[in-house]
Tab-separated table of C-alpha atoms in Angstrom:
chain	number	residue	atom	x	y	z
A	15	UNK	CA	-15.418	-52.455	113.047
A	16	UNK	CA	-17.818	-54.105	110.642
A	17	UNK	CA	-21.097	-53.402	112.446
A	18	UNK	CA	-22.247	-50.483	114.617
A	19	UNK	CA	-25.144	-52.349	116.225
A	20	UNK	CA	-24.772	-52.235	119.996
A	21	UNK	CA	-21.921	-49.730	119.769
A	22	UNK	CA	-21.826	-46.302	121.425
A	23	UNK	CA	-21.193	-43.384	119.075
A	24	UNK	CA	-20.294	-39.839	120.138
A	25	UNK	CA	-21.074	-36.994	117.719
A	26	UNK	CA	-20.250	-33.323	118.215
A	27	UNK	CA	-22.134	-30.679	116.256
A	28	UNK	CA	-25.194	-32.949	116.193
A	29	UNK	CA	-27.766	-30.155	116.336
A	30	UNK	CA	-28.028	-29.872	112.549
A	31	UNK	CA	-26.472	-30.756	109.202
A	32	UNK	CA	-24.091	-33.668	108.849
A	33	UNK	CA	-23.975	-34.249	112.607
A	34	UNK	CA	-27.742	-34.705	112.854
A	35	UNK	CA	-27.822	-36.925	109.758
A	36	UNK	CA	-25.024	-39.077	111.184
A	37	UNK	CA	-26.934	-39.485	114.438
A	38	UNK	CA	-30.069	-40.628	112.579
A	39	UNK	CA	-28.140	-43.030	110.361
A	40	UNK	CA	-26.236	-44.628	113.227
A	41	UNK	CA	-29.370	-44.888	115.374
A	42	UNK	CA	-31.221	-46.708	112.597
A	43	UNK	CA	-28.323	-49.154	112.450
A	44	UNK	CA	-28.696	-49.933	116.159
A	45	UNK	CA	-26.064	-47.686	117.777
A	46	UNK	CA	-26.526	-45.787	121.029
A	47	UNK	CA	-25.809	-42.065	120.723
A	48	UNK	CA	-24.069	-39.401	122.789
A	49	UNK	CA	-24.751	-36.139	120.979
A	50	UNK	CA	-23.638	-32.584	121.700
A	51	UNK	CA	-23.796	-29.092	120.231
A	52	UNK	CA	-23.604	-25.453	121.349
A	53	UNK	CA	-27.063	-25.010	119.808
A	54	UNK	CA	-29.317	-26.349	122.569
A	55	UNK	CA	-32.493	-25.950	120.497
A	56	UNK	CA	-31.185	-27.875	117.496
A	57	UNK	CA	-29.682	-30.499	119.780
A	58	UNK	CA	-33.002	-31.034	121.557
A	59	UNK	CA	-34.741	-31.575	118.224
A	60	UNK	CA	-32.144	-34.151	117.175
A	61	UNK	CA	-32.507	-35.975	120.494
A	62	UNK	CA	-36.308	-35.932	120.209
A	63	UNK	CA	-36.243	-37.518	116.770
A	64	UNK	CA	-33.703	-40.132	117.861
A	65	UNK	CA	-35.939	-41.186	120.736
A	66	UNK	CA	-38.891	-41.457	118.364
A	67	UNK	CA	-37.033	-44.200	116.485
A	68	UNK	CA	-36.118	-45.906	119.755
A	69	UNK	CA	-32.483	-44.953	120.154
A	70	UNK	CA	-30.758	-44.624	123.501
A	71	UNK	CA	-29.545	-41.005	123.663
A	72	UNK	CA	-27.340	-38.898	125.912
A	73	UNK	CA	-27.487	-35.205	125.022
A	74	UNK	CA	-25.355	-32.344	126.333
A	75	UNK	CA	-24.777	-28.751	125.356
A	76	UNK	CA	-21.027	-28.611	124.758
A	77	UNK	CA	-18.524	-26.045	123.534
A	78	UNK	CA	-15.720	-28.098	121.963
A	79	UNK	CA	-13.226	-25.297	122.635
A	80	UNK	CA	-13.773	-25.708	126.405
A	81	UNK	CA	-11.196	-28.410	127.077
A	82	UNK	CA	-12.062	-29.099	130.750
A	83	UNK	CA	-15.727	-29.444	129.751
A	84	UNK	CA	-14.857	-31.868	126.933
A	85	UNK	CA	-12.754	-33.976	129.309
A	86	UNK	CA	-15.607	-34.122	131.827
A	87	UNK	CA	-18.052	-34.955	129.065
A	88	UNK	CA	-15.943	-37.902	127.894
A	89	UNK	CA	-15.897	-39.391	131.386
A	90	UNK	CA	-19.667	-38.837	131.782
A	91	UNK	CA	-20.438	-40.601	128.507
A	92	UNK	CA	-18.158	-43.521	129.310
A	93	UNK	CA	-19.714	-43.863	132.753
A	94	UNK	CA	-23.270	-43.853	131.380
A	95	UNK	CA	-22.743	-46.263	128.480
A	96	UNK	CA	-19.945	-48.397	129.929
A	97	UNK	CA	-17.872	-48.129	126.750
A	98	UNK	CA	-17.302	-45.739	123.861
A	99	UNK	CA	-16.633	-47.160	120.399
A	100	UNK	CA	-17.006	-44.337	117.865
A	101	UNK	CA	-16.151	-40.645	118.185
A	102	UNK	CA	-17.054	-38.294	115.343
A	103	UNK	CA	-15.515	-34.847	115.786
A	104	UNK	CA	-17.864	-32.940	113.516
A	105	UNK	CA	-18.456	-29.531	115.130
A	106	UNK	CA	-17.166	-26.628	113.084
A	107	UNK	CA	-17.657	-23.057	111.911
A	108	UNK	CA	-16.877	-21.178	108.698
A	109	UNK	CA	-15.493	-17.702	108.135
A	110	UNK	CA	-14.763	-15.762	104.947
A	111	UNK	CA	-12.135	-13.056	104.620
A	112	UNK	CA	-8.749	-12.304	103.100
A	113	UNK	CA	-5.711	-12.577	105.358
A	114	UNK	CA	-4.988	-8.859	105.141
A	115	UNK	CA	-8.495	-8.020	106.371
A	116	UNK	CA	-8.991	-10.620	109.110
A	117	UNK	CA	-8.147	-9.854	112.705
A	118	UNK	CA	-5.982	-12.214	114.711
A	119	UNK	CA	-8.995	-12.901	116.907
A	120	UNK	CA	-11.112	-13.981	113.930
A	121	UNK	CA	-8.423	-16.382	112.758
A	122	UNK	CA	-7.958	-17.760	116.257
A	123	UNK	CA	-11.690	-18.405	116.641
A	124	UNK	CA	-11.788	-20.589	113.529
A	125	UNK	CA	-8.690	-22.502	114.613
A	126	UNK	CA	-10.055	-22.950	118.147
A	127	UNK	CA	-13.306	-24.535	116.963
A	128	UNK	CA	-12.286	-26.341	113.792
A	129	UNK	CA	-8.882	-27.667	114.868
A	130	UNK	CA	-8.606	-27.550	118.644
A	131	UNK	CA	-12.177	-28.826	118.953
A	132	UNK	CA	-11.076	-31.920	117.048
A	133	UNK	CA	-7.945	-32.311	119.171
A	134	UNK	CA	-9.919	-31.906	122.399
A	135	UNK	CA	-12.486	-34.510	121.370
A	136	UNK	CA	-9.856	-36.955	120.171
A	137	UNK	CA	-7.655	-36.663	123.249
A	138	UNK	CA	-10.570	-36.824	125.681
A	139	UNK	CA	-12.093	-39.968	124.203
A	140	UNK	CA	-9.008	-41.837	122.962
A	141	UNK	CA	-8.364	-43.726	126.246
A	142	UNK	CA	-12.000	-44.896	126.226
A	143	UNK	CA	-11.774	-45.970	122.576
A	144	UNK	CA	-8.629	-47.983	123.260
A	145	UNK	CA	-10.255	-49.567	126.313
A	146	UNK	CA	-13.293	-50.593	124.246
A	147	UNK	CA	-11.168	-52.979	122.174
A	148	UNK	CA	-12.923	-51.867	118.988
A	149	UNK	CA	-12.702	-48.108	118.620
A	150	UNK	CA	-12.931	-45.661	115.753
A	151	UNK	CA	-12.052	-41.961	115.521
A	152	UNK	CA	-13.698	-39.990	112.714
A	153	UNK	CA	-12.430	-36.439	112.239
A	154	UNK	CA	-14.263	-34.172	109.830
A	155	UNK	CA	-11.834	-32.175	107.718
A	156	UNK	CA	-13.093	-30.759	104.416
A	157	UNK	CA	-12.454	-30.531	100.715
A	158	UNK	CA	-10.627	-27.426	101.947
A	159	UNK	CA	-8.280	-29.771	103.783
A	160	UNK	CA	-7.220	-31.096	100.375
A	161	UNK	CA	-7.028	-27.801	98.495
A	162	UNK	CA	-6.876	-24.119	99.363
A	163	UNK	CA	-9.162	-21.367	98.121
A	164	UNK	CA	-8.935	-17.587	98.451
A	165	UNK	CA	-10.920	-16.062	101.293
A	166	UNK	CA	-10.756	-19.257	103.359
A	167	UNK	CA	-7.240	-19.115	104.773
A	168	UNK	CA	-8.268	-19.652	108.412
A	169	UNK	CA	-10.665	-22.455	107.505
A	170	UNK	CA	-8.058	-23.992	105.188
A	171	UNK	CA	-5.448	-23.837	107.927
A	172	UNK	CA	-7.741	-25.570	110.412
A	173	UNK	CA	-8.899	-28.259	108.003
A	174	UNK	CA	-5.388	-28.997	106.684
A	175	UNK	CA	-4.325	-29.291	110.327
A	176	UNK	CA	-7.160	-31.734	111.030
A	177	UNK	CA	-5.981	-33.823	108.104
A	178	UNK	CA	-2.365	-33.930	109.281
A	179	UNK	CA	-3.342	-34.604	112.896
A	180	UNK	CA	-5.709	-37.404	111.892
A	181	UNK	CA	-3.352	-39.130	109.478
A	182	UNK	CA	-0.553	-39.086	112.072
A	183	UNK	CA	-2.954	-40.451	114.696
A	184	UNK	CA	-3.867	-43.339	112.426
A	185	UNK	CA	-0.214	-44.230	111.987
A	186	UNK	CA	0.344	-44.076	115.752
A	187	UNK	CA	-2.530	-46.490	116.359
A	188	UNK	CA	-0.952	-48.885	113.857
A	189	UNK	CA	2.569	-48.525	115.294
A	190	UNK	CA	1.375	-49.034	118.857
A	191	UNK	CA	-1.019	-51.845	118.043
A	192	UNK	CA	-4.046	-50.102	119.534
A	193	UNK	CA	-7.488	-51.435	118.542
A	194	UNK	CA	-8.604	-48.075	117.122
A	195	UNK	CA	-9.243	-47.279	113.473
A	196	UNK	CA	-9.018	-43.675	112.277
A	197	UNK	CA	-10.797	-41.978	109.376
A	198	UNK	CA	-10.337	-38.465	108.016
A	199	UNK	CA	-13.404	-37.152	106.165
A	200	UNK	CA	-13.304	-34.538	103.406
A	201	UNK	CA	-16.819	-33.353	102.476
A	202	UNK	CA	-17.399	-31.077	99.507
A	203	UNK	CA	-20.438	-28.820	99.259
A	204	UNK	CA	-23.084	-30.196	101.630
A	205	UNK	CA	-26.594	-28.742	101.890
A	206	UNK	CA	-26.303	-27.457	105.454
A	207	UNK	CA	-26.589	-24.072	107.154
A	208	UNK	CA	-22.821	-23.642	107.535
A	209	UNK	CA	-22.591	-20.931	104.858
A	210	UNK	CA	-25.641	-19.059	106.190
A	211	UNK	CA	-24.185	-19.137	109.696
A	212	UNK	CA	-20.660	-18.204	108.619
A	213	UNK	CA	-18.908	-15.042	109.698
A	214	UNK	CA	-17.242	-12.602	107.342
A	215	UNK	CA	-14.901	-9.649	107.510
A	216	UNK	CA	-16.382	-6.181	107.099
A	217	UNK	CA	-17.234	-5.397	103.498
A	218	UNK	CA	-18.135	-8.922	102.430
A	219	UNK	CA	-21.737	-9.604	101.439
A	220	UNK	CA	-22.418	-12.605	103.654
A	221	UNK	CA	-25.921	-13.168	102.304
A	222	UNK	CA	-24.672	-13.207	98.705
A	223	UNK	CA	-21.854	-15.611	99.589
A	224	UNK	CA	-24.338	-17.947	101.275
A	225	UNK	CA	-26.617	-17.786	98.241
A	226	UNK	CA	-23.769	-18.753	95.923
A	227	UNK	CA	-22.863	-21.672	98.188
A	228	UNK	CA	-26.443	-22.908	98.500
A	229	UNK	CA	-27.296	-22.483	94.801
A	230	UNK	CA	-24.068	-23.470	93.039
A	231	UNK	CA	-21.825	-25.400	95.429
A	232	UNK	CA	-23.955	-27.399	97.886
A	233	UNK	CA	-24.783	-30.472	95.825
A	234	UNK	CA	-24.798	-33.290	98.398
A	235	UNK	CA	-27.482	-33.818	101.035
A	236	UNK	CA	-26.488	-34.341	104.692
A	237	UNK	CA	-28.185	-37.749	104.574
A	238	UNK	CA	-26.093	-38.853	101.600
A	239	UNK	CA	-22.946	-37.543	103.282
A	240	UNK	CA	-23.802	-39.432	106.472
A	241	UNK	CA	-24.264	-42.713	104.594
A	242	UNK	CA	-20.875	-42.267	102.920
A	243	UNK	CA	-19.179	-41.551	106.239
A	244	UNK	CA	-20.794	-44.495	108.023
A	245	UNK	CA	-19.742	-46.798	105.180
A	246	UNK	CA	-16.189	-45.568	105.682
A	247	UNK	CA	-16.420	-46.414	109.385
A	248	UNK	CA	-17.784	-49.896	108.731
A	249	UNK	CA	-15.134	-50.409	106.057
A	250	UNK	CA	-12.358	-49.078	108.338
A	251	UNK	CA	-11.215	-46.727	105.597
A	252	UNK	CA	-8.476	-44.185	106.361
A	253	UNK	CA	-10.023	-41.473	104.164
A	254	UNK	CA	-13.494	-40.605	102.923
A	255	UNK	CA	-13.973	-37.942	100.236
A	256	UNK	CA	-17.662	-37.016	100.210
A	257	UNK	CA	-19.454	-35.744	97.113
A	258	UNK	CA	-18.680	-35.786	93.409
A	259	UNK	CA	-17.425	-32.195	93.603
A	260	UNK	CA	-14.887	-33.115	96.271
A	261	UNK	CA	-13.702	-36.138	94.298
A	262	UNK	CA	-13.272	-34.152	91.087
A	263	UNK	CA	-11.448	-31.275	92.761
A	264	UNK	CA	-9.208	-33.678	94.678
A	265	UNK	CA	-8.311	-35.216	91.315
A	266	UNK	CA	-7.620	-31.747	89.895
A	267	UNK	CA	-5.130	-31.061	92.681
A	268	UNK	CA	-3.429	-34.416	92.226
A	269	UNK	CA	-3.111	-33.973	88.449
A	270	UNK	CA	-2.112	-30.308	88.237
A	271	UNK	CA	-0.048	-29.924	91.407
A	272	UNK	CA	0.536	-26.299	92.473
A	273	UNK	CA	-0.933	-25.087	89.174
A	274	UNK	CA	-4.398	-25.729	90.627
A	275	UNK	CA	-4.014	-22.516	92.628
A	276	UNK	CA	-4.188	-20.288	89.528
A	277	UNK	CA	-7.115	-22.305	88.182
A	278	UNK	CA	-9.053	-21.947	91.428
A	279	UNK	CA	-8.219	-18.260	91.812
A	280	UNK	CA	-9.590	-17.578	88.321
A	281	UNK	CA	-12.733	-19.631	88.955
A	282	UNK	CA	-13.405	-17.933	92.289
A	283	UNK	CA	-12.933	-14.453	90.821
A	284	UNK	CA	-15.646	-15.240	88.262
A	285	UNK	CA	-18.053	-16.930	90.684
A	286	UNK	CA	-18.111	-15.154	94.022
A	287	UNK	CA	-19.706	-11.729	94.573
A	288	UNK	CA	-17.364	-8.769	94.779
A	289	UNK	CA	-16.818	-7.189	98.214
A	290	UNK	CA	-19.082	-4.239	98.938
A	291	UNK	CA	-17.527	-0.862	98.258
A	292	UNK	CA	-16.666	1.098	101.366
A	293	UNK	CA	-16.580	4.849	101.693
A	294	UNK	CA	-13.095	6.390	101.489
A	295	UNK	CA	-11.580	7.699	104.681
A	296	UNK	CA	-12.073	11.438	105.215
A	297	UNK	CA	-9.121	13.529	104.146
A	298	UNK	CA	-7.206	16.246	105.930
A	299	UNK	CA	-5.449	18.823	103.750
A	300	UNK	CA	-5.805	16.573	100.723
A	301	UNK	CA	-4.244	13.531	102.451
A	302	UNK	CA	-6.110	10.430	103.504
A	303	UNK	CA	-6.775	10.379	107.221
A	304	UNK	CA	-5.522	7.273	108.994
A	305	UNK	CA	-8.187	5.081	110.593
A	306	UNK	CA	-7.859	2.543	113.374
């Protein structure tokens, strides 16, 4: 795919951030848009702005973890536009917490949205992309799909899984001769609301974590990220690493190998706020009382 003009692009998580910026960028290049998000208010604003610039838009509130709904949505979009050429699985959530403190349910929620949401979108739209004769799957992983960091084990697991799933998919398209290109995207710190909307385990200062992310880590604008991603689509590139921070840290991992883990652990311990102190459990006869 060398031009998106006249193509139909599907974007999940289009109510804000990178998803919204991608929708604007593709619309300005002449693409028709099918956009979705669980945030109906943000989605409506994106759709409104797209129509202002003359884009054809299909909008739908969609939970990417609801597989039957995603399958229905894919058929609806294909029926309305006649063909689907680009699918960008962008929807995602963040969560901070050490493994020992996270519940199974908290881990599962991150995996459901950040990994299974990508699988659901890919599987639902892949037949339509193949049928188009000129398809492209774009799955948004993360810098944290290239390297791990403490406190992000669930997010790391999901984003590493997206990377593996996407790279295998690309090879399958090549082996089977399907007319579908595949790109895995690894953004670094992007100036979006993902940190402010993130969940945390009890005891973590979510506001302080978000402040650190916004002030020290989020260096790339959503608009700049979108331009980089769209260039990767037009260039049919297998991987897109977005932001100077992501490129430098990817290089660090490649150069140092497993030693990067000690480097990152030290850097994180000096940068992130310490967990809030919690009151000790009441004691009975001088022994700590067990709590649920």
